[in-house]
Coordinates of C-alpha atoms and ligand atoms in Angstrom, one line a residue:
X1 CA 13.1 23.8 5.9
X2 CA 15.3 23.1 8.7
X3 CA 15.8 19.7 10.1
X4 CA 15.8 19.5 13.8
X5 CA 17.2 16.5 15.5
X6 CA 16.6 15.8 19.1
X7 CA 19.5 15.5 21.4
X8 CA 22.2 16.3 19.0
X9 CA 25.7 15.2 20.0
X10 CA 28.4 17.5 18.9
X11 CA 31.9 16.0 18.9
X12 CA 35.2 17.7 18.7
X13 CA 38.7 16.4 18.2
X14 CA 38.6 14.3 21.3
X15 CA 35.8 12.4 19.7
X16 CA 37.5 9.1 19.2
X17 CA 38.3 8.7 22.9
X18 CA 34.7 9.5 23.8
X19 CA 33.4 6.9 21.4
X20 CA 35.9 4.3 22.6
X21 CA 34.9 5.0 26.2
X22 CA 31.2 4.7 25.5
X23 CA 31.7 1.6 23.4
X24 CA 33.5 0.0 26.3
X25 CA 30.7 0.9 28.7
X26 CA 28.1 -0.3 26.2
X27 CA 30.0 -3.5 25.8
X28 CA 29.9 -4.2 29.5
X29 CA 26.3 -3.3 29.7
X30 CA 25.4 -5.6 26.8
X31 CA 27.4 -8.4 28.4
X32 CA 25.4 -8.0 31.6
X33 CA 22.2 -8.0 29.6
X34 CA 23.3 -11.0 27.6
X35 CA 24.0 -12.8 30.7
X36 CA 20.6 -12.0 32.0
X37 CA 18.6 -12.6 28.9
X38 CA 20.4 -15.8 28.0
X39 CA 19.5 -17.5 31.2
X40 CA 18.8 -21.1 30.4
X41 CA 15.9 -22.8 31.9
X42 CA 16.0 -26.6 32.3
X43 CA 12.7 -28.2 31.7
X44 CA 11.3 -31.7 31.7
X45 CA 10.5 -33.6 28.6
X46 CA 6.7 -33.5 29.3
X47 CA 6.9 -29.7 29.8
X48 CA 8.8 -29.4 26.6
X49 CA 6.1 -31.4 24.7
X50 CA 3.4 -29.2 26.3
X51 CA 5.2 -26.0 25.2
X52 CA 5.8 -27.4 21.8
X53 CA 2.1 -28.3 21.4
X54 CA 1.0 -24.8 22.5
X55 CA 3.3 -23.3 19.9
X56 CA 5.6 -21.5 22.3
X57 CA 8.8 -22.8 20.9
X58 CA 10.5 -20.8 18.2
X59 CA 13.8 -22.6 17.4
X60 CA 15.8 -25.5 18.6
X61 CA 19.3 -26.9 18.2
X62 CA 19.5 -30.7 18.6
X63 CA 22.8 -32.2 19.7
X64 CA 22.5 -35.9 20.3
X65 CA 19.7 -36.2 22.8
X66 CA 20.1 -32.7 24.1
X67 CA 17.8 -30.1 22.8
X68 CA 18.4 -26.4 23.4
X69 CA 16.0 -23.8 22.2
X70 CA 14.4 -20.5 22.4
X71 CA 10.7 -19.5 23.0
X72 CA 8.8 -17.4 20.7
X73 CA 9.0 -14.4 23.1
X74 CA 12.6 -14.2 21.9
X75 CA 14.0 -13.9 25.4
X76 CA 13.9 -17.1 27.3
X77 CA 16.0 -20.1 26.4
X78 CA 15.6 -23.6 27.6
X79 CA 17.3 -27.0 27.5
X80 CA 15.8 -30.4 27.7
X81 CA 16.9 -34.0 27.3
X82 CA 14.7 -35.9 24.8
X83 CA 14.8 -39.7 25.2
X84 CA 13.9 -40.4 21.5
X85 CA 14.7 -37.6 19.2
X86 CA 12.9 -39.1 16.1
X87 CA 9.7 -39.0 18.0
X88 CA 9.7 -35.2 18.1
X89 CA 10.6 -34.6 14.4
X90 CA 7.1 -34.4 13.2
X91 CA 6.0 -32.2 16.1
X92 CA 8.7 -29.8 15.4
X93 CA 7.7 -29.6 11.8
X94 CA 4.1 -29.3 12.5
X95 CA 4.6 -26.4 14.8
X96 CA 7.0 -24.6 12.5
X97 CA 9.9 -24.7 14.8
X98 CA 13.2 -23.8 13.2
X99 CA 15.4 -26.8 13.7
X100 CA 19.1 -27.1 13.5
X101 CA 21.0 -30.3 14.1
X102 CA 24.6 -30.3 15.3
X103 CA 26.5 -33.5 15.3
X104 CA 27.3 -34.6 18.8
X105 CA 31.0 -34.9 18.1
X106 CA 31.5 -31.2 17.8
X107 CA 29.7 -30.5 21.1
X108 CA 27.6 -27.5 21.5
X109 CA 30.5 -25.3 22.4
X110 CA 30.8 -23.9 18.9
X111 CA 27.3 -22.8 18.2
X112 CA 26.4 -21.3 21.6
X113 CA 29.8 -19.7 22.2
X114 CA 29.5 -18.2 18.7
X115 CA 26.0 -16.8 19.5
X116 CA 27.4 -15.3 22.7
X117 CA 30.1 -13.6 20.7
X118 CA 27.7 -12.0 18.1
X119 CA 27.1 -8.9 20.3
X120 CA 30.8 -8.4 20.5
X121 CA 31.3 -8.4 16.8
X122 CA 28.3 -6.2 16.3
X123 CA 29.5 -3.7 18.8
X124 CA 32.9 -3.7 17.3
X125 CA 31.4 -3.1 13.9
X126 CA 29.1 -0.4 15.3
X127 CA 32.0 1.4 17.0
X128 CA 33.9 1.4 13.8
X129 CA 30.9 2.6 11.9
X130 CA 30.1 5.4 14.3
X131 CA 33.7 6.5 14.6
X132 CA 34.0 6.7 10.8
X133 CA 30.7 8.5 10.5
X134 CA 31.4 11.0 13.2
X135 CA 34.7 11.8 11.6
X136 CA 33.4 12.2 8.1
X137 CA 30.5 14.4 9.3
X138 CA 32.5 16.4 11.8
X139 CA 30.8 14.7 14.7
X140 CA 27.3 15.9 13.9
X141 CA 25.7 12.7 12.6
X142 CA 23.5 10.3 14.5
X143 CA 25.6 8.2 16.7
X144 CA 25.4 5.9 19.6
X145 CA 23.9 8.5 21.9
X146 CA 21.0 9.2 19.6
X147 CA 20.4 5.6 18.7
X148 CA 17.1 5.3 20.5
X149 CA 16.0 8.8 19.6
X150 CA 13.5 9.1 16.9
X151 CA 14.9 10.1 13.5
X152 CA 11.7 12.1 12.8
X153 CA 12.0 15.5 11.3
X154 CA 10.0 18.0 13.2
X155 CA 8.4 21.1 11.6
X156 CA 7.0 23.8 13.8
X157 CA 3.9 25.6 12.3
X158 CA 6.0 28.6 11.3
X159 CA 8.1 26.3 9.1
X160 CA 5.2 24.7 7.3
X161 CA 4.7 26.6 4.1
X162 CA 2.0 24.4 2.5
X163 CA -1.7 24.2 2.9
X164 CA -4.6 22.7 0.9
X165 CA -4.0 25.3 -1.8
X166 CA -0.6 23.9 -2.5
X167 CA -2.2 20.6 -3.3
X168 CA -3.7 20.7 -6.7
X169 CA -6.5 18.4 -7.7
X170 CA -7.0 15.6 -5.1
X171 CA -10.4 17.1 -4.3
X172 CA -11.8 14.0 -2.7
X173 CA -8.8 13.4 -0.5
X174 CA -8.8 17.0 0.7
X175 CA -12.5 16.8 1.5
X176 CA -12.0 13.7 3.6
X177 CA -9.0 15.3 5.4
X178 CA -11.0 18.4 6.2
X179 CA -12.5 16.6 9.2
X180 CA -9.1 15.9 10.6
X181 CA -8.1 19.6 10.2
X182 CA -11.2 20.7 12.1
X183 CA -10.5 18.2 14.9
X184 CA -6.9 19.4 15.3
X185 CA -8.1 23.0 15.3
X186 CA -10.8 22.5 18.0
X187 CA -10.2 19.3 19.8
X188 CA -12.3 20.5 22.7
X189 CA -15.3 20.8 20.5
X190 CA -15.2 17.1 19.9
X191 CA -14.1 16.0 23.3
X192 CA -16.9 17.9 25.0
X193 CA -19.6 15.9 23.2
X194 CA -17.8 12.6 23.8
X195 CA -17.2 11.9 20.1
X196 CA -14.8 9.2 19.3
X197 CA -11.7 11.1 18.1
X198 CA -10.0 10.2 14.9
X199 CA -6.6 8.8 15.4
X200 CA -5.1 7.3 12.3
X201 CA -5.5 8.0 8.6
X202 CA -4.0 5.8 5.9
X203 CA -3.1 7.6 2.7
X204 CA -3.1 5.0 -0.1
X205 CA -1.5 5.7 -3.5
X206 CA 1.5 5.2 -5.7
X207 CA 4.7 7.2 -4.9
X208 CA 4.7 10.8 -6.2
X209 CA 1.0 11.4 -6.1
X210 CA 1.2 13.7 -3.1
X211 CA 0.7 11.7 0.1
X212 CA 3.5 13.5 1.9
X213 CA 2.4 16.8 0.6
X214 CA -1.2 16.2 1.7
X215 CA -0.2 15.2 5.2
X216 CA 1.9 18.3 5.6
X217 CA -0.9 20.4 4.2
X218 CA -3.1 19.1 6.9
X219 CA -0.6 20.4 9.4
X220 CA -0.4 23.6 7.6
X221 CA -4.2 24.0 7.6
X222 CA -4.5 23.1 11.3
X223 CA -1.4 25.2 12.2
X224 CA 0.1 22.4 14.3
X225 CA 3.5 20.8 14.5
X226 CA 4.3 18.1 12.0
X227 CA 6.6 15.1 12.7
X228 CA 7.7 13.2 9.6
X229 CA 9.4 9.9 9.6
X230 CA 9.7 6.9 7.3
X231 CA 8.8 3.4 8.3
X232 CA 12.2 2.2 7.3
X233 CA 13.9 4.6 9.8
X234 CA 12.6 2.3 12.5
X235 CA 14.2 -0.8 11.3
X236 CA 17.7 -1.3 12.7
X237 CA 19.9 -4.3 13.4
X238 CA 19.5 -3.9 17.1
X239 CA 16.4 -5.4 18.6
X240 CA 14.5 -2.8 20.6
X241 CA 15.9 0.2 18.9
X242 CA 12.9 0.7 16.6
X243 CA 10.5 0.4 19.5
X244 CA 12.5 2.9 21.5
X245 CA 12.4 5.3 18.6
X246 CA 8.6 5.0 18.3
X247 CA 8.3 5.7 22.0
X248 CA 10.5 8.7 21.7
X249 CA 8.6 10.0 18.7
X250 CA 5.3 9.9 20.5
X251 CA 6.7 11.5 23.6
X252 CA 7.7 14.4 21.4
X253 CA 4.4 14.5 19.6
X254 CA 2.4 14.5 22.8
X255 CA 4.5 17.2 24.2
X256 CA 3.6 19.3 21.2
X257 CA 0.0 18.3 20.8
X258 CA -2.2 18.9 19.0
X259 CA 0.2 17.5 16.4
X260 CA 0.6 15.2 13.4
X261 CA 2.8 12.2 13.1
X262 CA 3.4 11.3 9.5
X263 CA 4.8 7.8 8.8
X264 CA 5.8 7.3 5.2
X265 CA 6.1 3.8 3.8
X266 CA 4.3 2.5 6.9
X267 CA 4.4 -1.0 5.3
X268 CA 8.1 -1.2 6.3
X269 CA 7.0 -1.6 10.0
X270 CA 3.4 -2.6 9.4
X271 CA 3.7 -5.8 7.5
X272 CA 1.7 -8.7 8.7
X273 CA 3.3 -10.2 11.8
X274 CA 4.3 -13.8 12.2
X275 CA 5.2 -14.8 8.7
X276 CA 8.6 -16.2 8.1
X277 CA 10.9 -18.0 10.5
X278 CA 14.0 -16.9 12.2
X279 CA 14.8 -14.0 14.3
X280 CA 14.8 -11.4 11.5
X281 CA 11.3 -10.2 12.3
X282 CA 11.7 -9.7 16.0
X283 CA 12.8 -6.1 15.6
X284 CA 10.0 -5.2 13.2
X285 CA 7.4 -6.9 15.4
X286 CA 8.5 -5.1 18.5
X287 CA 8.4 -1.9 16.6
X288 CA 4.9 -2.5 15.3
X289 CA 3.7 -3.6 18.7
X290 CA 5.0 -0.4 20.2
X291 CA 3.3 1.7 17.5
X292 CA 0.0 -0.1 18.3
X293 CA 0.5 0.5 22.0
X294 CA 1.1 4.2 21.4
X295 CA -2.0 4.6 19.2
X296 CA -4.1 2.8 21.8
X297 CA -2.7 5.0 24.5
X298 CA -4.2 8.1 23.0
X299 CA -7.4 7.4 24.7
X300 CA -6.1 7.8 28.1
X301 CA -3.5 10.4 27.3
X302 CA -5.3 13.7 26.9
X303 CA -3.2 14.6 23.9
X304 CA -4.5 15.1 20.4
X305 CA -2.1 13.4 18.1
X306 CA -3.2 12.3 14.7
X307 CA -1.1 9.6 13.0
X308 CA -1.1 9.7 9.2
X309 CA 0.4 6.7 7.5
X310 CA 1.3 6.4 3.8
X311 CA 1.6 3.3 1.7
X312 CA 1.1 1.9 -1.8
X313 CA 0.7 -1.6 -0.4
X314 CA -2.3 -1.5 1.9
X315 CA -2.8 -5.3 1.3
X316 CA 0.3 -6.3 3.2
X317 CA -0.5 -4.4 6.3
X318 CA -1.1 -6.2 9.6
X319 CA -4.9 -6.3 10.2
X320 CA -4.3 -5.0 13.7
X321 CA -3.2 -1.7 12.2
X322 CA -6.6 -1.3 10.5
X323 CA -8.8 -1.9 13.5
X324 CA -11.1 0.8 14.8
X325 CA -9.2 3.3 16.8
X326 CA -6.0 2.8 14.8
X327 CA -5.8 3.5 11.0
X328 CA -9.5 3.2 10.6
X329 CA -9.8 5.9 7.9
X330 CA -8.5 5.2 4.4
X331 CA -8.0 8.0 1.9
X332 CA -7.1 7.2 -1.6
X333 CA -4.6 9.4 -3.4
X334 CA -4.9 8.4 -7.0
X335 CA -3.1 9.3 -10.2
X336 CA -4.2 12.8 -11.3
X337 CA -6.7 13.0 -14.2
X338 CA -6.3 15.6 -16.9
X339 CA -7.9 18.5 -15.0
X340 CA -5.8 17.8 -11.9
X341 CA -2.7 17.5 -14.0
X342 CA -3.3 20.9 -15.5
X343 CA -3.8 22.4 -12.0
X344 CA -0.6 20.7 -10.7
X345 CA 1.3 22.1 -13.7
X346 CA -0.1 25.5 -12.9
X347 CA 1.0 25.3 -9.2
X348 CA 4.6 24.3 -10.2
X349 CA 4.7 26.8 -13.1
X350 CA 4.5 29.7 -10.6
X351 CA 7.7 31.6 -10.7
X352 CA 8.9 29.9 -13.8
X353 CA 9.1 32.1 -16.9
X354 CA 7.1 30.2 -19.5
X355 CA 6.5 31.3 -23.1
X356 CA 2.9 32.4 -23.7
X357 CA 2.7 29.9 -26.6
X358 CA 2.9 27.0 -24.0
X359 CA -0.6 25.7 -23.3
X360 CA -0.5 23.9 -20.0
X361 CA -3.9 22.3 -20.9
X362 CA -2.2 20.6 -23.8
X363 CA 0.7 19.6 -21.7
X364 CA -1.7 18.0 -19.3
X365 CA -3.4 16.1 -22.1
X366 CA -0.1 14.7 -23.3
X367 CA 0.9 13.4 -19.9
X368 CA -1.5 10.6 -18.9
X369 CA -0.1 8.4 -16.1
X370 CA 2.2 11.1 -14.8
X371 CA 2.2 11.6 -11.0
X372 CA 2.3 15.0 -9.3
X373 CA 6.0 14.5 -8.8
X374 CA 6.5 13.7 -12.5
X375 CA 4.8 16.9 -13.4
X376 CA 6.8 19.0 -11.0
X377 CA 9.9 17.3 -12.5
X378 CA 8.7 18.0 -16.0
X379 CA 8.5 21.7 -15.3
X380 CA 11.9 21.7 -13.7
X381 CA 13.5 19.8 -16.6
X382 CA 11.9 22.1 -19.1
X383 CA 13.3 25.1 -17.2
X384 CA 16.8 23.5 -17.1
X385 CA 16.8 22.8 -20.8
X386 CA 15.8 26.4 -21.5
X387 CA 18.5 27.7 -19.1
X388 CA 21.1 25.7 -20.9
X389 CA 20.4 27.4 -24.2
X390 CA 20.1 30.8 -22.6
X391 CA 16.5 31.3 -23.7
X392 CA 14.4 34.1 -22.2
X393 CA 11.4 31.8 -21.7
X394 CA 10.7 28.1 -21.4
X395 CA 9.3 27.2 -24.8
X396 CA 6.9 24.5 -26.2
X397 CA 9.9 22.7 -27.6
X398 CA 11.6 22.7 -24.2
X399 CA 8.5 21.1 -22.8
X400 CA 8.5 18.4 -25.4
X401 CA 12.1 17.6 -24.8
X402 CA 11.5 17.5 -21.0
X403 CA 8.5 15.2 -21.5
X404 CA 10.6 12.7 -23.4
X405 CA 13.2 12.8 -20.8
X406 CA 10.8 12.2 -17.9
X407 CA 9.0 9.5 -19.9
X408 CA 12.1 7.5 -20.4
X409 CA 12.5 7.3 -16.7
X410 CA 8.9 6.3 -16.2
X411 CA 8.4 3.9 -19.0
X412 CA 10.0 1.1 -17.0
X413 CA 7.5 1.4 -14.3
X414 CA 4.1 2.3 -15.7
X415 CA 2.2 2.1 -18.9
X416 CA 2.3 5.2 -21.0
X417 CA -0.5 5.2 -23.6
X418 CA 0.0 6.5 -27.1
X419 CA -2.7 8.7 -28.4
X420 CA -4.2 5.8 -30.4
X421 CA -4.1 3.4 -27.4
X422 CA -5.7 6.0 -25.3
X423 CA -8.6 6.3 -27.8
X424 CA -9.0 2.5 -28.0
X425 CA -9.1 2.3 -24.2
X426 CA -11.7 5.1 -24.1
X427 CA -14.0 3.1 -26.4
X428 CA -13.3 -0.1 -24.4
X429 CA -14.3 1.4 -21.1
X430 CA -17.2 3.3 -22.7
X431 CA -18.4 -0.1 -24.0
X432 CA -18.4 -1.6 -20.5
X433 CA -20.2 1.5 -19.1
X434 CA -22.8 1.7 -21.8
X435 CA -23.8 -1.9 -21.5
X436 CA -24.2 -1.4 -17.7
X437 CA -26.5 1.6 -18.4
X438 CA -28.5 -0.1 -21.1
X439 CA -29.4 -3.1 -18.9
X440 CA -31.0 -1.3 -15.9
X441 CA -32.6 -3.5 -13.3
X442 CA -30.1 -6.4 -13.7
X443 CA -26.9 -4.5 -13.3
X444 CA -25.3 -2.6 -10.4
X445 CA -25.5 1.2 -10.9
X446 CA -22.5 2.8 -12.5
X447 CA -20.3 4.7 -10.2
X448 CA -17.5 6.1 -12.3
X449 CA -15.4 5.3 -15.4
X450 CA -11.7 6.1 -15.8
X451 CA -9.0 5.7 -18.4
X452 CA -6.2 7.0 -16.1
X453 CA -3.8 4.1 -16.0
X454 CA -3.2 2.6 -12.6
X455 CA -0.3 0.2 -12.4
X456 CA -0.9 -2.4 -15.1
X457 CA -4.6 -1.7 -15.7
X458 CA -5.5 0.6 -18.6
X459 CA -8.9 1.7 -17.3
X460 CA -11.6 0.8 -14.9
X461 CA -15.4 0.9 -14.8
X462 CA -16.7 1.0 -11.3
X463 CA -20.2 -0.1 -10.3
X464 CA -21.7 0.1 -6.8
X465 CA -24.0 -2.6 -5.6
X466 CA -27.3 -1.2 -4.3
X467 CA -27.8 -3.8 -1.7
X468 CA -26.1 -6.9 -0.4
X469 CA -27.0 -9.7 -2.7
X470 CA -27.6 -13.2 -1.5
X471 CA -28.7 -14.8 -4.7
X472 CA -28.2 -13.8 -8.2
X473 CA -30.7 -14.4 -11.0
X474 CA -29.9 -15.8 -14.4
X475 CA -30.6 -12.5 -16.0
X476 CA -28.2 -10.8 -13.6
X477 CA -25.5 -13.3 -14.5
X478 CA -26.1 -12.8 -18.2
X479 CA -25.9 -9.0 -17.7
X480 CA -22.6 -9.4 -15.9
X481 CA -21.2 -11.4 -18.9
X482 CA -22.5 -8.8 -21.3
X483 CA -20.8 -6.0 -19.4
X484 CA -17.5 -8.0 -19.5
X485 CA -17.9 -8.5 -23.3
X486 CA -18.8 -4.8 -23.8
X487 CA -15.3 -3.6 -23.8
X488 CA -13.9 -5.7 -26.6
X489 CA -17.2 -5.4 -28.5
X490 CA -16.9 -1.6 -28.6
X491 CA -13.3 -1.8 -29.8
X492 CA -14.2 -4.2 -32.5
X493 CA -17.1 -2.1 -33.7
X494 CA -15.1 1.0 -33.9
X495 CA -11.6 0.0 -34.8
X496 CA -12.3 -3.3 -36.5
X497 CA -9.3 -4.9 -35.0
X498 CA -8.5 -7.1 -32.0
X499 CA -6.1 -6.2 -29.2
X500 CA -5.0 -8.2 -26.2
X501 CA -6.4 -5.8 -23.6
X502 CA -9.5 -7.8 -22.9
X503 CA -8.0 -11.0 -21.5
X504 CA -9.1 -10.4 -17.9
X505 CA -12.7 -9.4 -19.1
X506 CA -12.9 -12.7 -20.9
X507 CA -11.6 -14.8 -18.0
X508 CA -14.2 -13.2 -15.7
X509 CA -17.0 -13.8 -18.3
X510 CA -15.8 -17.5 -18.8
X511 CA -15.9 -18.0 -15.1
X512 CA -19.5 -16.8 -14.8
X513 CA -20.6 -19.0 -17.7
X514 CA -18.9 -22.0 -16.2
X515 CA -20.7 -21.4 -12.9
X516 CA -24.0 -21.0 -14.7
X517 CA -23.7 -24.3 -16.5
X518 CA -21.8 -26.5 -14.0
X519 CA -23.0 -25.2 -10.7
X520 CA -26.4 -23.5 -10.8
X521 CA -28.1 -25.7 -13.4
X522 CA -28.9 -22.7 -15.6
X523 CA -28.5 -24.6 -18.9
X524 CA -31.4 -26.4 -20.5
X525 CA -29.4 -29.2 -21.9
X526 CA -27.6 -30.2 -18.8
X527 CA -30.2 -29.3 -16.2
X528 CA -29.7 -29.0 -12.5
X529 CA -26.7 -31.3 -12.2
X530 CA -23.6 -30.1 -10.4
X531 CA -20.4 -30.8 -12.3
X532 CA -17.3 -30.4 -10.2
X533 CA -14.1 -29.9 -12.2
X534 CA -12.0 -32.1 -9.9
X535 CA -14.9 -33.5 -8.0
X536 CA -16.2 -36.9 -7.1
X537 CA -18.7 -37.2 -9.9
X538 CA -16.3 -37.3 -12.8
X539 CA -18.1 -37.0 -16.0
X540 CA -17.9 -38.7 -19.4
X541 CA -16.2 -37.2 -22.4
X542 CA -19.6 -36.7 -23.9
X543 CA -20.7 -34.7 -20.9
X544 CA -17.5 -32.6 -21.1
X545 CA -18.4 -31.8 -24.7
X546 CA -21.9 -30.9 -23.7
X547 CA -20.6 -28.5 -21.1
X548 CA -18.3 -27.0 -23.6
X549 CA -21.1 -26.6 -26.1
X550 CA -23.4 -25.0 -23.6
X551 CA -20.9 -22.6 -22.4
X552 CA -20.0 -21.6 -25.9
X553 CA -23.7 -21.2 -26.8
X554 CA -24.3 -18.8 -23.9
X555 CA -21.2 -16.9 -24.6
X556 CA -22.0 -16.5 -28.3
X557 CA -25.5 -15.4 -27.5
X558 CA -24.3 -12.8 -25.1
X559 CA -21.7 -11.5 -27.5
X560 CA -24.3 -11.1 -30.3
X561 CA -26.6 -9.2 -28.0
X562 CA -23.8 -6.9 -26.9
X563 CA -22.8 -6.1 -30.4
X564 CA -26.4 -5.5 -31.4
X565 CA -26.9 -3.3 -28.4
X566 CA -23.8 -1.2 -29.0
X567 CA -24.5 -0.8 -32.7
X568 CA -28.0 0.4 -32.0
X569 CA -26.6 3.0 -29.6
X570 CA -23.5 3.8 -31.5
X571 CA -24.1 7.5 -31.1
X572 CA -24.1 7.2 -27.3
X573 CA -21.0 5.1 -27.5
X574 CA -19.2 7.7 -29.5
X575 CA -20.3 10.5 -27.2
X576 CA -19.2 8.7 -24.1
X577 CA -15.9 7.5 -25.5
X578 CA -15.0 11.0 -26.7
X579 CA -15.8 12.6 -23.4
X580 CA -13.8 10.0 -21.7
X581 CA -10.9 10.6 -24.0
X582 CA -11.0 14.3 -23.1
X583 CA -11.6 14.1 -19.4
X584 CA -10.2 10.7 -18.5
X585 CA -12.5 10.2 -15.5
X586 CA -16.3 10.6 -15.6
X587 CA -18.6 10.2 -12.6
X588 CA -22.0 8.6 -13.0
X589 CA -23.8 12.0 -12.7
X590 CA -21.8 13.5 -15.6
X591 CA -22.5 10.4 -17.8
X592 CA -26.2 10.7 -17.1
X593 CA -26.2 14.3 -18.2
X594 CA -24.0 13.6 -21.2
X595 CA -26.2 10.8 -22.5
X596 CA -29.4 12.3 -21.3
X597 CA -30.4 9.3 -19.2
X598 CA -32.3 9.5 -16.0
X599 CA -30.2 8.6 -13.0
X600 CA -31.2 5.4 -11.3
X601 CA -30.3 6.7 -7.9
X602 CA -33.0 9.4 -8.4
X603 CA -35.5 6.6 -9.2
X604 CA -34.5 4.9 -6.0
X605 CA -35.1 7.8 -3.8
X606 CA -38.3 9.0 -5.3
Ligands
ADP1 P1 4.2 10.7 -2.2 O1 4.4 11.1 -0.7 O2 2.8 10.3 -2.5 O3 5.3 9.9 -2.7 P2 4.9 13.5 -2.5 O4 3.9 14.2 -1.6 O5 6.3 13.3 -1.9 O6 4.3 12.1 -3.0 O7 5.0 14.3 -3.8 C1 6.2 14.7 -4.4 C2 6.1 16.0 -5.0 O8 5.3 16.0 -6.1 C3 5.5 17.1 -4.1 O9 6.5 17.6 -3.2 C4 5.0 18.1 -5.1 O10 6.0 18.9 -5.5 C5 4.6 17.2 -6.2 N1 3.1 16.9 -6.1 C6 2.6 15.7 -6.0 N2 1.2 15.8 -6.0 C7 0.9 17.1 -6.1 C8 -0.3 17.8 -6.1 N3 -1.5 17.2 -6.1 N4 -0.2 19.2 -6.3 C9 1.0 19.8 -6.4 N5 2.1 19.1 -6.3 C10 2.1 17.8 -6.2
ZN2 ZN1 -12.3 -4.3 -19.9

């Protein structure tokens, strides 16, 4: 696909002079700006204290009794004479003001003059950089003229060759994005009824699972232009450039609306504001503010622009980004399960000559933890290996070799389970799930169980609370402990050996037991006394031993019950674990059918 850059500057042999000329002009402009923005305001001591108290001061330089500083807006500087410097030390610290002390002997000439010179050095560096770059690229690269232009790649509908059919698996994500497609196709339909229009969608998932592909497929389905940019493209050394690029991007997007703006790695701009000192964040904060402004502006502007952001770190994003009217929809793009992996392999096997002996279902089974990108890579590697040896078709053996090759690259980052580990994990998760099912009434209903590894977790059993709970009964707490213990108990029952994978289960269980005994008065021996661990009512050694004994007693009792329960229903455990091993992810409905249990949700609605 062709990359279109806005406002391209084509340079010829006379390039150097042009660059030099513009650098000169820019230099003068910057000097003027510097003069303007570095205006120093003289303020009184009481004014200074007030501003300090109200958190407006960002950094100061102290020389003798003179204090010079800059406000948090990053623009205005001030100077003030402070009668007794030691008196303000604590205040500076308390309000997180970056403080530098310069000995009065050296005067303030050095520091300030140096600060004034920084733009010069930067411009010189930039000029040198652009000159070199424009020479090495024949003058076609980004340069000083396109600095504030967005670096986004723009794809017109005719250039977009993907749609939802190109994205294998990812059923839930596609379903959730179907709304957006419909909106982009008929914005009028929604506007007419006064519906609040979707604006931002956050795709969350590890790299390679198809976030970019999905976003582009939305554009393909809706037949609208697609602007693609990475969050890191906005971050530059020059303050204000990122914000200008965001503005430019949205001007373009509105001009072509309805359209989609895709921002990959949105965490690069969208990290929480206001953490960390120093000027390093000014650029990013300005860029983020501009993005927020643009998104808020859609309401008034009549344009239909959908912003799709992608990240694998939703936790670090600034809360302002997630507010209604911004990225208020979140779509998870998880690792593919075995069925999805097979489908992804099929998509990428199109056009590749593959031996009939190769069973893609088997390949899918042998690649847990692979992302969509890994699978595409796998097919490609296999084809390359086959080509090298002049084979007519890509063989089973080529696939095995390719798999090892891709695995070596992956092993550093994610867990790859061996066949045996996968089987153990299947029993572990089946244990959690089955205990949940066997204790109806005191547990939250099962939602789904998966053994597709995610990051460092081998598998997860999800439950969905039926209602908001304000108090928890003793039985419910016991049930929670039993669910935690169910994983290891199943492993023990079947494999008769102990692994380390249950650590976090145990620490959760221990936590609950401790709360029962020390906080909620749920033990007979100790009664309704609250024992704080570091609290006021420090307790005797004897009490400590009693707490220990009580906790152990509850835990042992739970463990015995769980083992009994699972042994009694060993057939169900086997059925569930084997199905999990085969399919990797099971939804509650499938489990009910499999184990022939009546669904609790059905009960609820009867
Ligand atoms: P992300 O943006 O999440 O890092 P990408 O969309 O860039 O992932 O995926 C990289 C490549 O992996 C895609 O171009 C595609 O070839 C392949 N891929 C990933 N997921 C899928 C999928 N669900 N179906 C088909 N191909 C996929
Ligand atoms: Zn577990």
